[in-house]
PDB file of C-alpha atoms in Angstrom:
ATOM      1  CA  MET A   1     -23.054  -6.573  -4.959  1.00 67.00           C
ATOM      2  CA  THR A   2     -21.501  -6.127  -1.384  1.00 79.00           C
ATOM      3  CA  SER A   3     -24.096  -5.007   1.482  1.00 88.00           C
ATOM      4  CA  PRO A   4     -23.610  -2.415   3.355  1.00 87.00           C
ATOM      5  CA  GLY A   5     -22.650  -4.478   7.083  1.00 88.00           C
ATOM      6  CA  THR A   6     -19.676  -6.701   4.626  1.00 91.00           C
ATOM      7  CA  TYR A   7     -18.433  -3.733   3.776  1.00 90.00           C
ATOM      8  CA  LEU A   8     -17.680  -2.203   6.409  1.00 92.00           C
ATOM      9  CA  SER A   9     -16.289  -5.118   7.973  1.00 92.00           C
ATOM     10  CA  ILE A  10     -14.068  -5.135   5.529  1.00 93.00           C
ATOM     11  CA  VAL A  11     -13.254  -1.545   6.825  1.00 93.00           C
ATOM     12  CA  ARG A  12     -12.494  -2.894  10.822  1.00 94.00           C
ATOM     13  CA  TYR A  13      -9.957  -5.642   9.886  1.00 95.00           C
ATOM     14  CA  THR A  14      -8.541  -3.491   6.948  1.00 94.00           C
ATOM     15  CA  LEU A  15      -7.377  -0.559   9.389  1.00 94.00           C
ATOM     16  CA  PRO A  16      -5.945  -1.789  12.078  1.00 96.00           C
ATOM     17  CA  GLY A  17      -2.710  -3.495   9.335  1.00 96.00           C
ATOM     18  CA  PHE A  18      -3.218  -0.115   6.569  1.00 96.00           C
ATOM     19  CA  VAL A  19      -2.498   2.623   9.757  1.00 96.00           C
ATOM     20  CA  PHE A  20       0.416   0.115  10.741  1.00 97.00           C
ATOM     21  CA  GLY A  21       1.404   0.365   7.786  1.00 96.00           C
ATOM     22  CA  SER A  22       0.942   3.509   7.003  1.00 96.00           C
ATOM     23  CA  VAL A  23       3.058   5.008   9.840  1.00 97.00           C
ATOM     24  CA  ILE A  24       6.105   2.048   8.633  1.00 97.00           C
ATOM     25  CA  HIS A  25       6.016   3.569   5.282  1.00 97.00           C
ATOM     26  CA  GLU A  26       6.617   7.297   6.540  1.00 97.00           C
ATOM     27  CA  LEU A  27       8.923   7.047   8.612  1.00 97.00           C
ATOM     28  CA  SER A  28      10.932   4.811   6.844  1.00 97.00           C
ATOM     29  CA  HIS A  29      11.059   8.058   4.296  1.00 97.00           C
ATOM     30  CA  ALA A  30      12.137   9.945   6.948  1.00 97.00           C
ATOM     31  CA  ALA A  31      14.710   7.715   8.565  1.00 97.00           C
ATOM     32  CA  ILE A  32      16.260   7.479   5.061  1.00 97.00           C
ATOM     33  CA  ALA A  33      16.246  10.506   4.521  1.00 97.00           C
ATOM     34  CA  LEU A  34      17.671  11.761   7.971  1.00 96.00           C
ATOM     35  CA  ARG A  35      20.814   9.426   7.196  1.00 95.00           C
ATOM     36  CA  SER A  36      21.424  11.035   3.773  1.00 95.00           C
ATOM     37  CA  GLY A  37      21.691  14.359   5.863  1.00 94.00           C
ATOM     38  CA  ASP A  38      18.391  16.099   5.075  1.00 96.00           C
ATOM     39  CA  PRO A  39      17.268  17.492   8.610  1.00 96.00           C
ATOM     40  CA  MET A  40      13.664  18.114   7.729  1.00 96.00           C
ATOM     41  CA  PRO A  41      11.282  15.689   9.297  1.00 96.00           C
ATOM     42  CA  ARG A  42      13.195  15.879  12.415  1.00 95.00           C
ATOM     43  CA  ARG A  43      12.635  19.313  12.405  1.00 95.00           C
ATOM     44  CA  ALA A  44       8.548  18.424  11.067  1.00 94.00           C
ATOM     45  CA  GLY A  45       8.607  15.971  13.806  1.00 94.00           C
ATOM     46  CA  ARG A  46       8.003  13.286  11.705  1.00 95.00           C
ATOM     47  CA  MET A  47      10.755  10.893  13.701  1.00 95.00           C
ATOM     48  CA  THR A  48       7.993   9.028  15.420  1.00 95.00           C
ATOM     49  CA  LEU A  49       5.380   6.117  15.415  1.00 95.00           C
ATOM     50  CA  ASP A  50       2.408   8.527  15.946  1.00 95.00           C
ATOM     51  CA  PRO A  51      -0.131   7.391  13.741  1.00 94.00           C
ATOM     52  CA  ARG A  52      -1.334  11.291  13.661  1.00 92.00           C
ATOM     53  CA  ARG A  53       1.408  12.397  12.339  1.00 93.00           C
ATOM     54  CA  ASN A  54       1.739   9.822   9.858  1.00 94.00           C
ATOM     55  CA  VAL A  55      -1.545   8.854   8.592  1.00 93.00           C
ATOM     56  CA  ASP A  56      -3.452  11.305   5.983  1.00 93.00           C
ATOM     57  CA  PRO A  57      -6.885  12.340   6.396  1.00 92.00           C
ATOM     58  CA  PHE A  58      -7.372  11.912   2.677  1.00 93.00           C
ATOM     59  CA  GLY A  59      -5.533   9.178   2.502  1.00 92.00           C
ATOM     60  CA  SER A  60      -7.320   7.449   5.027  1.00 92.00           C
ATOM     61  CA  LEU A  61     -10.689   8.007   3.182  1.00 91.00           C
ATOM     62  CA  ALA A  62      -9.621   7.489  -0.680  1.00 90.00           C
ATOM     63  CA  LEU A  63      -8.859   3.412   1.032  1.00 89.00           C
ATOM     64  CA  LEU A  64     -12.605   3.079   2.351  1.00 87.00           C
ATOM     65  CA  VAL A  65     -13.520   4.150  -0.724  1.00 85.00           C
ATOM     66  CA  ALA A  66     -10.952   2.336  -3.806  1.00 82.00           C
ATOM     67  CA  GLY A  67      -9.214   0.608  -1.906  1.00 83.00           C
ATOM     68  CA  VAL A  68      -5.974   2.035  -2.145  1.00 84.00           C
ATOM     69  CA  GLY A  69      -4.969   5.193   0.363  1.00 89.00           C
ATOM     70  CA  TRP A  70      -1.780   7.350   1.356  1.00 90.00           C
ATOM     71  CA  GLY A  71      -0.499   8.448   4.770  1.00 93.00           C
ATOM     72  CA  ARG A  72       1.037  12.368   5.198  1.00 94.00           C
ATOM     73  CA  PRO A  73       4.290  12.953   2.961  1.00 94.00           C
ATOM     74  CA  VAL A  74       7.134  13.372   4.848  1.00 96.00           C
ATOM     75  CA  PRO A  75       8.858  17.208   4.223  1.00 95.00           C
ATOM     76  CA  LEU A  76      12.168  16.911   2.676  1.00 95.00           C
ATOM     77  CA  ASP A  77      14.639  19.027   1.303  1.00 94.00           C
ATOM     78  CA  PRO A  78      15.736  19.401  -1.956  1.00 91.00           C
ATOM     79  CA  LEU A  79      19.112  21.232  -1.446  1.00 93.00           C
ATOM     80  CA  TYR A  80      20.220  18.026   0.993  1.00 94.00           C
ATOM     81  CA  LEU A  81      19.330  15.456  -1.821  1.00 94.00           C
ATOM     82  CA  ARG A  82      20.962  16.836  -4.705  1.00 90.00           C
ATOM     83  CA  ASP A  83      22.184  12.881  -5.167  1.00 94.00           C
ATOM     84  CA  GLY A  84      20.009  11.218  -7.238  1.00 94.00           C
ATOM     85  CA  ARG A  85      20.720   7.664  -5.943  1.00 95.00           C
ATOM     86  CA  GLN A  86      20.093   9.720  -2.078  1.00 96.00           C
ATOM     87  CA  ARG A  87      16.918  10.537  -3.276  1.00 96.00           C
ATOM     88  CA  ALA A  88      15.719   7.428  -4.901  1.00 97.00           C
ATOM     89  CA  ALA A  89      16.633   5.558  -1.644  1.00 97.00           C
ATOM     90  CA  VAL A  90      14.261   7.937   0.144  1.00 97.00           C
ATOM     91  CA  ALA A  91      11.484   7.087  -2.129  1.00 97.00           C
ATOM     92  CA  ALA A  92      12.537   3.398  -2.772  1.00 97.00           C
ATOM     93  CA  ALA A  93      11.907   2.872   1.561  1.00 97.00           C
ATOM     94  CA  GLY A  94       8.143   3.652   1.255  1.00 97.00           C
ATOM     95  CA  PRO A  95       7.420   0.284  -0.763  1.00 97.00           C
ATOM     96  CA  LEU A  96       9.748  -1.733   0.969  1.00 98.00           C
ATOM     97  CA  ALA A  97       8.715  -1.099   4.145  1.00 97.00           C
ATOM     98  CA  HIS A  98       5.113  -2.312   3.553  1.00 97.00           C
ATOM     99  CA  LEU A  99       7.004  -5.075   3.085  1.00 96.00           C
ATOM    100  CA  VAL A 100       8.682  -5.166   5.923  1.00 97.00           C
ATOM    101  CA  VAL A 101       4.894  -4.813   6.969  1.00 98.00           C
ATOM    102  CA  ALA A 102       3.532  -7.727   5.378  1.00 97.00           C
ATOM    103  CA  ALA A 103       6.908  -9.984   6.850  1.00 96.00           C
ATOM    104  CA  ILE A 104       5.314  -9.198  10.024  1.00 97.00           C
ATOM    105  CA  PHE A 105       1.762  -9.832   9.576  1.00 97.00           C
ATOM    106  CA  ALA A 106       3.186 -13.913   7.714  1.00 95.00           C
ATOM    107  CA  VAL A 107       5.400 -14.199  11.127  1.00 95.00           C
ATOM    108  CA  ALA A 108       2.548 -13.395  13.040  1.00 95.00           C
ATOM    109  CA  LEU A 109      -0.326 -15.597  10.314  1.00 93.00           C
ATOM    110  CA  ARG A 110       2.538 -18.691  10.569  1.00 92.00           C
ATOM    111  CA  VAL A 111       2.640 -18.663  15.091  1.00 93.00           C
ATOM    112  CA  GLU A 112      -1.397 -18.115  15.237  1.00 92.00           C
ATOM    113  CA  LEU A 113      -2.068 -20.626  12.672  1.00 90.00           C
ATOM    114  CA  LEU A 114      -0.011 -23.246  15.013  1.00 89.00           C
ATOM    115  CA  GLY A 115      -1.084 -21.910  17.870  1.00 89.00           C
ATOM    116  CA  SER A 116      -4.652 -22.046  17.326  1.00 86.00           C
ATOM    117  CA  GLY A 117      -5.135 -25.455  14.962  1.00 86.00           C
ATOM    118  CA  LEU A 118      -7.298 -23.250  13.228  1.00 86.00           C
ATOM    119  CA  ASP A 119      -7.228 -24.101   9.087  1.00 86.00           C
ATOM    120  CA  ALA A 120      -6.438 -21.278   7.071  1.00 85.00           C
ATOM    121  CA  GLY A 121      -7.627 -23.500   3.859  1.00 83.00           C
ATOM    122  CA  GLY A 122     -10.872 -23.195   4.477  1.00 81.00           C
ATOM    123  CA  PHE A 123     -11.217 -19.638   6.772  1.00 86.00           C
ATOM    124  CA  ASP A 124     -13.953 -17.176   6.547  1.00 86.00           C
ATOM    125  CA  THR A 125     -12.232 -13.594   8.043  1.00 89.00           C
ATOM    126  CA  LEU A 126     -16.474 -12.616   7.926  1.00 89.00           C
ATOM    127  CA  ALA A 127     -17.657 -15.099   9.808  1.00 87.00           C
ATOM    128  CA  GLN A 128     -15.655 -15.199  12.645  1.00 87.00           C
ATOM    129  CA  PHE A 129     -16.931 -14.633  16.502  1.00 86.00           C
ATOM    130  CA  THR A 130     -13.990 -15.653  19.001  1.00 89.00           C
ATOM    131  CA  LEU A 131     -11.022 -13.871  19.302  1.00 91.00           C
ATOM    132  CA  GLN A 132      -8.316 -16.294  17.910  1.00 91.00           C
ATOM    133  CA  GLY A 133     -11.096 -16.070  14.785  1.00 90.00           C
ATOM    134  CA  VAL A 134     -10.861 -11.980  14.321  1.00 93.00           C
ATOM    135  CA  ILE A 135      -7.103 -12.177  15.339  1.00 94.00           C
ATOM    136  CA  LEU A 136      -6.256 -14.059  12.473  1.00 93.00           C
ATOM    137  CA  GLY A 137      -8.864 -11.931  10.454  1.00 94.00           C
ATOM    138  CA  VAL A 138      -7.044  -9.105  11.375  1.00 95.00           C
ATOM    139  CA  LEU A 139      -3.592 -10.424  10.862  1.00 96.00           C
ATOM    140  CA  LEU A 140      -4.983 -11.712   7.124  1.00 95.00           C
ATOM    141  CA  GLN A 141      -5.963  -8.417   5.859  1.00 95.00           C
ATOM    142  CA  GLY A 142      -3.097  -6.457   7.343  1.00 96.00           C
ATOM    143  CA  PHE A 143      -0.256  -8.737   5.050  1.00 96.00           C
ATOM    144  CA  LEU A 144      -3.568  -8.381   1.845  1.00 95.00           C
ATOM    145  CA  VAL A 145      -3.269  -4.760   2.485  1.00 96.00           C
ATOM    146  CA  ASN A 146       0.343  -3.554   2.465  1.00 96.00           C
ATOM    147  CA  ILE A 147       1.036  -6.427   0.165  1.00 96.00           C
ATOM    148  CA  ALA A 148      -1.472  -4.472  -1.920  1.00 95.00           C
ATOM    149  CA  LEU A 149      -0.282  -0.956  -0.806  1.00 95.00           C
ATOM    150  CA  PHE A 150       3.472  -2.753  -1.722  1.00 96.00           C
ATOM    151  CA  VAL A 151       2.163  -3.473  -5.302  1.00 95.00           C
ATOM    152  CA  PHE A 152       0.495   0.272  -5.446  1.00 94.00           C
ATOM    153  CA  ASN A 153       3.297   2.270  -4.340  1.00 96.00           C
ATOM    154  CA  ALA A 154       5.724   0.558  -6.891  1.00 96.00           C
ATOM    155  CA  LEU A 155       4.301   1.201  -9.599  1.00 95.00           C
ATOM    156  CA  PRO A 156       5.822   3.511 -12.228  1.00 95.00           C
ATOM    157  CA  LEU A 157       2.949   6.344 -11.914  1.00 95.00           C
ATOM    158  CA  PRO A 158       3.856  10.295 -11.799  1.00 95.00           C
ATOM    159  CA  GLY A 159       3.253  10.794  -7.742  1.00 93.00           C
ATOM    160  CA  LEU A 160       4.368   7.603  -6.712  1.00 96.00           C
ATOM    161  CA  ASP A 161       7.547   6.406  -5.192  1.00 97.00           C
ATOM    162  CA  GLY A 162       7.700   3.738  -7.622  1.00 97.00           C
ATOM    163  CA  TYR A 163       7.840   6.176 -10.437  1.00 97.00           C
ATOM    164  CA  ALA A 164      10.466   8.822  -8.182  1.00 97.00           C
ATOM    165  CA  VAL A 165      12.802   5.944  -7.584  1.00 97.00           C
ATOM    166  CA  VAL A 166      13.066   5.881 -12.002  1.00 97.00           C
ATOM    167  CA  ARG A 167      12.631   9.697 -11.697  1.00 97.00           C
ATOM    168  CA  SER A 168      15.720  10.215  -9.464  1.00 96.00           C
ATOM    169  CA  LEU A 169      17.981   7.416 -11.477  1.00 96.00           C
ATOM    170  CA  LEU A 170      16.935   8.295 -15.071  1.00 96.00           C
ATOM    171  CA  PHE A 171      16.065  11.871 -15.542  1.00 95.00           C
ATOM    172  CA  GLY A 172      19.469  12.644 -16.805  1.00 92.00           C
ATOM    173  CA  ALA A 173      19.431   9.965 -19.712  1.00 94.00           C
ATOM    174  CA  ALA A 174      16.040  10.822 -20.621  1.00 94.00           C
ATOM    175  CA  PRO A 175      15.023  14.419 -19.247  1.00 95.00           C
ATOM    176  CA  ARG A 176      12.749  14.550 -21.853  1.00 96.00           C
ATOM    177  CA  VAL A 177      10.385  11.794 -21.735  1.00 96.00           C
ATOM    178  CA  PHE A 178       9.933  12.324 -17.831  1.00 96.00           C
ATOM    179  CA  LEU A 179       8.725  16.402 -18.197  1.00 96.00           C
ATOM    180  CA  PHE A 180       6.882  14.556 -20.770  1.00 97.00           C
ATOM    181  CA  VAL A 181       4.558  11.972 -18.668  1.00 96.00           C
ATOM    182  CA  GLU A 182       4.605  14.777 -16.110  1.00 96.00           C
ATOM    183  CA  GLN A 183       2.786  16.959 -18.195  1.00 96.00           C
ATOM    184  CA  TYR A 184       0.725  15.074 -19.145  1.00 96.00           C
ATOM    185  CA  ARG A 185       0.242  12.555 -16.152  1.00 95.00           C
ATOM    186  CA  TYR A 186      -4.115  13.874 -15.505  1.00 96.00           C
ATOM    187  CA  VAL A 187      -4.239  11.905 -19.167  1.00 96.00           C
ATOM    188  CA  ILE A 188      -2.355   8.663 -17.595  1.00 95.00           C
ATOM    189  CA  TYR A 189      -4.165   8.611 -14.555  1.00 93.00           C
ATOM    190  CA  ALA A 190      -7.806   8.612 -16.330  1.00 94.00           C
ATOM    191  CA  LEU A 191      -6.005   6.039 -19.126  1.00 93.00           C
ATOM    192  CA  ALA A 192      -5.373   3.735 -15.626  1.00 90.00           C
ATOM    193  CA  ALA A 193      -9.137   4.857 -14.777  1.00 87.00           C
ATOM    194  CA  VAL A 194     -10.258   3.383 -17.331  1.00 88.00           C
ATOM    195  CA  VAL A 195      -7.832   0.205 -17.743  1.00 87.00           C
ATOM    196  CA  VAL A 196      -9.214  -0.941 -14.205  1.00 84.00           C
ATOM    197  CA  LEU A 197     -12.830  -0.046 -13.729  1.00 79.00           C
ATOM    198  CA  LEU A 198     -13.633  -1.265 -17.623  1.00 83.00           C
ATOM    199  CA  THR A 199     -11.873  -4.275 -17.996  1.00 86.00           C
ATOM    200  CA  PRO A 200     -13.062  -6.504 -15.416  1.00 81.00           C
ATOM    201  CA  PRO A 201     -17.096  -5.873 -16.496  1.00 81.00           C
ATOM    202  CA  LEU A 202     -15.403  -6.136 -20.331  1.00 82.00           C
ATOM    203  CA  THR A 203     -14.435  -9.214 -19.069  1.00 86.00           C
ATOM    204  CA  HIS A 204     -17.052 -10.162 -16.639  1.00 80.00           C
ATOM    205  CA  GLY A 205     -14.458 -10.707 -14.370  1.00 75.00           C
ATOM    206  CA  GLY A 206     -12.051 -12.894 -16.269  1.00 82.00           C
ATOM    207  CA  VAL A 207      -9.787 -10.244 -16.041  1.00 83.00           C
ATOM    208  CA  ASP A 208      -9.690  -8.139 -12.846  1.00 85.00           C
ATOM    209  CA  PRO A 209      -6.146  -5.779 -13.108  1.00 86.00           C
ATOM    210  CA  VAL A 210      -6.409  -5.216  -8.891  1.00 85.00           C
ATOM    211  CA  ALA A 211      -7.800  -8.145  -8.142  1.00 86.00           C
ATOM    212  CA  ALA A 212      -4.605  -9.895  -9.454  1.00 89.00           C
ATOM    213  CA  MET A 213      -2.664  -7.507  -8.210  1.00 89.00           C
ATOM    214  CA  THR A 214      -3.638  -7.514  -5.053  1.00 90.00           C
ATOM    215  CA  VAL A 215      -5.880 -10.907  -3.882  1.00 91.00           C
ATOM    216  CA  GLY A 216      -3.903 -13.159  -6.367  1.00 92.00           C
ATOM    217  CA  PHE A 217      -0.349 -11.319  -5.403  1.00 93.00           C
ATOM    218  CA  ALA A 218      -1.270 -12.221  -2.067  1.00 93.00           C
ATOM    219  CA  SER A 219      -1.869 -15.464  -2.401  1.00 92.00           C
ATOM    220  CA  LEU A 220       0.463 -16.679  -4.079  1.00 93.00           C
ATOM    221  CA  VAL A 221       2.942 -14.840  -1.498  1.00 92.00           C
ATOM    222  CA  PHE A 222       1.174 -16.712   0.672  1.00 92.00           C
ATOM    223  CA  GLU A 223       0.592 -20.370  -0.502  1.00 91.00           C
ATOM    224  CA  HIS A 224       4.788 -20.699  -1.566  1.00 91.00           C
ATOM    225  CA  LEU A 225       5.966 -18.667   2.019  1.00 88.00           C
ATOM    226  CA  ILE A 226       4.087 -18.672   4.524  1.00 89.00           C
ATOM    227  CA  VAL A 227       1.650 -22.095   4.332  1.00 87.00           C
ATOM    228  CA  PRO A 228       2.309 -23.882   1.582  1.00 89.00           C
ATOM    229  CA  GLY A 229       0.024 -25.458  -0.454  1.00 87.00           C
ATOM    230  CA  VAL A 230      -2.841 -23.229   1.371  1.00 87.00           C
ATOM    231  CA  ASN A 231      -4.564 -20.682  -0.569  1.00 86.00           C
ATOM    232  CA  PRO A 232      -6.593 -19.057   1.955  1.00 87.00           C
ATOM    233  CA  ILE A 233      -9.926 -16.634   1.674  1.00 87.00           C
ATOM    234  CA  PHE A 234      -9.043 -12.665   1.200  1.00 91.00           C
ATOM    235  CA  ILE A 235     -11.626 -10.702   1.589  1.00 89.00           C
ATOM    236  CA  GLY A 236     -10.484  -8.608  -0.782  1.00 89.00           C
ATOM    237  CA  LEU A 237     -10.172  -4.390   0.331  1.00 89.00           C
ATOM    238  CA  PRO A 238     -12.871  -1.675   0.603  1.00 88.00           C
ATOM    239  CA  ASN A 239     -14.632  -0.523  -2.079  1.00 82.00           C
ATOM    240  CA  VAL A 240     -17.757   1.584  -2.224  1.00 82.00           C
ATOM    241  CA  PHE A 241     -18.665   1.370  -5.606  1.00 75.00           C
ATOM    242  CA  HIS A 242     -18.828  -2.503  -4.669  1.00 75.00           C
ATOM    243  CA  LEU A 243     -22.326  -1.454  -2.899  1.00 74.00           C
ATOM    244  CA  LEU A 244     -24.123   0.048  -5.905  1.00 70.00           C
TER     245      LEU A 244
END
């Protein structure tokens, strides 16, 4: 169980990385679509770094509730994106943007650790009161949330970028499969939710798919690429269900 104060602290540390990642995600969609010949993103004013144009209120609320969120979808004109490879490139740009943002946070983390002399191995984000400690906490959480958003958006589920990539490339080879999946998308969503929500309590915390794909993946990348041999203490993502 998480206390309300801890939950709010996690939210404060998470929002900067989420907003930055969401803006770059949607801008990447817009830029690749424009490069592929679709003028709609420019006409809609989406070729901008302005968070007000790229952050989605409901996506932000979802982040606060369940730890995953999304930005405001970029309008596209399918008449300009008739080639499957073009559509796949536009869709793939979103998840890949989160990897780029995570890499930016990783570089900033490395610089901050070298400059501050702080030890990432025993670092507790929620116990920081110095400016350097808070900055390191924001960078750690920004790295985590963008790794998590990469994984989430890359999942091959209807409505997500990962599914859009696969559909754009393979729909012609197996149209019935994709039509079946889309027809029963809500059943798939329900099954995925059941697995995510019930697996941890049924295994007494031994198996947690969300933690493995977010904190686990981020820790693996950190200890192999950012500070070899060091496994930081990630505070996880906002989740109101942890308040219950």
